[in-house]
């Protein structure tokens, strides 16, 4: 298969780019690939909303920029922060034009929510199901575009570069080029090659490397792992954001249900096992301190009290308003016997967002030619050491737009033709056989999640990181052996990718000899004076 623009991922980043590029070039072919159903993305689960300055009477770009920089703890790229905050408003307006609905006050103004680290109310939202509403609007707009093909259940295995043409490609090879991808078509069970003029990585996050995460099963860091195998640049992988308040349900593994930070924005209070509102002991901003601070405080309270959760108390809140703003949370709590008017909600931190990822420049260009990255898989410089709440949907749209702008420039410079067709070899599956049992994969997966949660979680130290590294080494070796012998499956590819991503997190954490933002190492509790990103 040959396409002009290939997009890997059908979340907010991939769909935004697809809509724009398809509209610009109606005669060109735009193809979106997604590994499960088209709407199964991190985007769909976003609750709180999208941050953006829309109320200029109370808010300003400067305030949003300042809040983002404070949260990023010295490592944000200030130029990028300014770009995202200022261009974000236009992107939000486009989303509204594509049909996304945000809640409004009776006078027609947008209802603006508040979350941790924001000095003003600036979060546009659709009740507590903002992402679902955005994904719906974007997918409907995609259906109407004539030149976009969205192929679901198509698992991308690897990015094709000169390496696949028989050349030696290393990290120092200049001008590595992306020619397209190899994919496992789950309908035909065949591995196909897709040649593309321009490719966009929009593969989302990697929360699934941890035992407890708010991310759905698709969030296995495939894009980052593929880019690393292709010898591209990755940065700041140690900065994994743990959301302070995932619903605690004994025995539930995989995806945890999120209790949006907007609940604390509306007045929810965290309490420990004794019922004490403990946040004032940790930060003057109390329950609305940035996420790294709140998550560490909860972690500490759980350790002191020997509990697996703390409580989020909403009993004092206006219950009518709670139901109106958070119907999804209300219904979920009710379904497990929690009446938010009478009972406190048990919550604990869960892996939520990857601040680092594929290193991109201000036009979403990766270190590989003809390959862009946007959304959660990218590291643009916006988040630094800690993402400000609700900045990621905004970032994804801004950089999808910038990738589109730069793709147009590239095409125009080359008079509509990127390069002659390249003879890409077929996938070589020689010598592989069907797996006889899955236990070798599922057990390794369990081990990986456990070691990442226990050794590379909210609080780290050198000994834990060293142990994690050793164990990952073994898992890597065993999984590579399986990969050489077995027919490719999504389960095996995801395990392989997650081991790579885990390694990148651990390696970056080891390189950072300080505590900053989301990375807290008890052996180096202070900040360094030298500010630097970890690049692998
Ligand atoms: P995603 O939306 O995750 O899409 C990834 C796509 O890539 C999927 O289609 C997937 O199938 C595809 N893919 C991945 N690997 C492959 C492969 N190998 N082959 C083919 N396809 C592949 N952010 C905010 O700003 N505000 C919020 O309120 C908010 N709330 C959140 C709540 C939850 C519960 C979660 C989990 C996240 C939240 N976030 C929020 C973060 C935000 O939702 C994500 O960062 C953002 O949606 C990521 O969008 P994306 O387009 O980069 O990736
Ligand atoms: C939330 O609603 O609390 C999540 C917001 C985010 O991750 O940005």
Short mmCIF file of N, CA and C in Angstrom, two decimals, residues 7 9-10 15 18 30-39 135 138-139 142-143 147-154:
data_model
loop_
_atom_site.label_atom_id
_atom_site.label_comp_id
_atom_site.label_asym_id
_atom_site.label_seq_id
_atom_site.Cartn_x
_atom_site.Cartn_y
_atom_site.Cartn_z
N UNK A 7 -0.84 8.43 9.18
CA UNK A 7 -0.97 8.88 10.57
C UNK A 7 -1.15 7.65 11.45
N UNK A 9 -2.35 6.55 14.76
CA UNK A 9 -3.07 6.95 15.96
C UNK A 9 -4.30 7.78 15.65
N UNK A 10 -5.40 7.44 16.33
CA UNK A 10 -6.67 8.13 16.06
C UNK A 10 -7.16 8.88 17.29
N UNK A 15 -6.06 12.77 14.65
CA UNK A 15 -7.27 13.19 13.94
C UNK A 15 -7.18 14.67 13.53
N UNK A 18 -4.90 14.86 10.52
CA UNK A 18 -5.55 14.26 9.35
C UNK A 18 -6.57 15.21 8.73
N UNK A 30 -4.87 10.31 2.46
CA UNK A 30 -4.54 10.41 3.89
C UNK A 30 -5.01 9.12 4.57
N UNK A 31 -4.10 8.47 5.26
CA UNK A 31 -4.45 7.18 5.88
C UNK A 31 -4.17 7.24 7.38
N UNK A 32 -5.19 6.86 8.17
CA UNK A 32 -5.01 6.80 9.64
C UNK A 32 -5.03 5.32 10.04
N UNK A 33 -4.07 4.92 10.85
CA UNK A 33 -4.07 3.55 11.38
C UNK A 33 -4.28 3.59 12.88
N UNK A 34 -5.04 2.63 13.37
CA UNK A 34 -5.25 2.56 14.81
C UNK A 34 -5.32 1.10 15.22
N UNK A 35 -4.74 0.78 16.40
CA UNK A 35 -4.54 -0.65 16.64
C UNK A 35 -5.77 -1.39 17.15
N UNK A 36 -6.75 -0.67 17.71
CA UNK A 36 -8.00 -1.38 18.08
C UNK A 36 -9.17 -0.63 17.43
N UNK A 37 -10.23 -0.33 18.20
CA UNK A 37 -11.34 0.44 17.63
C UNK A 37 -10.88 1.88 17.44
N UNK A 38 -11.54 2.58 16.49
CA UNK A 38 -11.05 3.92 16.16
C UNK A 38 -11.13 4.89 17.33
N UNK A 39 -12.09 4.71 18.26
CA UNK A 39 -12.19 5.70 19.35
C UNK A 39 -11.50 5.24 20.64
N UNK A 135 -13.47 13.41 20.90
CA UNK A 135 -13.23 12.27 20.01
C UNK A 135 -14.44 12.08 19.09
N UNK A 138 -14.42 14.87 16.41
CA UNK A 138 -13.33 14.70 15.44
C UNK A 138 -13.62 13.52 14.50
N UNK A 139 -14.09 12.41 15.06
CA UNK A 139 -14.37 11.24 14.21
C UNK A 139 -15.50 11.52 13.23
N UNK A 142 -14.03 13.51 10.46
CA UNK A 142 -13.18 12.64 9.62
C UNK A 142 -14.05 11.89 8.60
N UNK A 143 -15.21 11.40 9.08
CA UNK A 143 -16.11 10.64 8.19
C UNK A 143 -16.54 11.48 7.00
N UNK A 147 -11.17 12.24 1.46
CA UNK A 147 -9.88 11.61 1.13
C UNK A 147 -9.14 11.04 2.35
N UNK A 148 -9.91 10.73 3.41
CA UNK A 148 -9.26 10.11 4.58
C UNK A 148 -9.75 8.67 4.73
N UNK A 149 -8.81 7.75 4.84
CA UNK A 149 -9.19 6.37 5.13
C UNK A 149 -8.71 6.04 6.54
N UNK A 150 -9.65 5.63 7.39
CA UNK A 150 -9.28 5.25 8.77
C UNK A 150 -9.35 3.73 8.87
N UNK A 151 -8.18 3.12 9.10
CA UNK A 151 -8.15 1.65 9.17
C UNK A 151 -7.94 1.24 10.63
N UNK A 152 -8.95 0.59 11.21
CA UNK A 152 -8.81 0.16 12.60
C UNK A 152 -8.22 -1.26 12.65
N UNK A 153 -7.86 -1.70 13.85
CA UNK A 153 -7.30 -3.03 14.06
C UNK A 153 -6.10 -3.30 13.16
N UNK A 154 -5.25 -2.34 13.08
CA UNK A 154 -4.04 -2.43 12.27
C UNK A 154 -2.87 -2.04 13.17
#
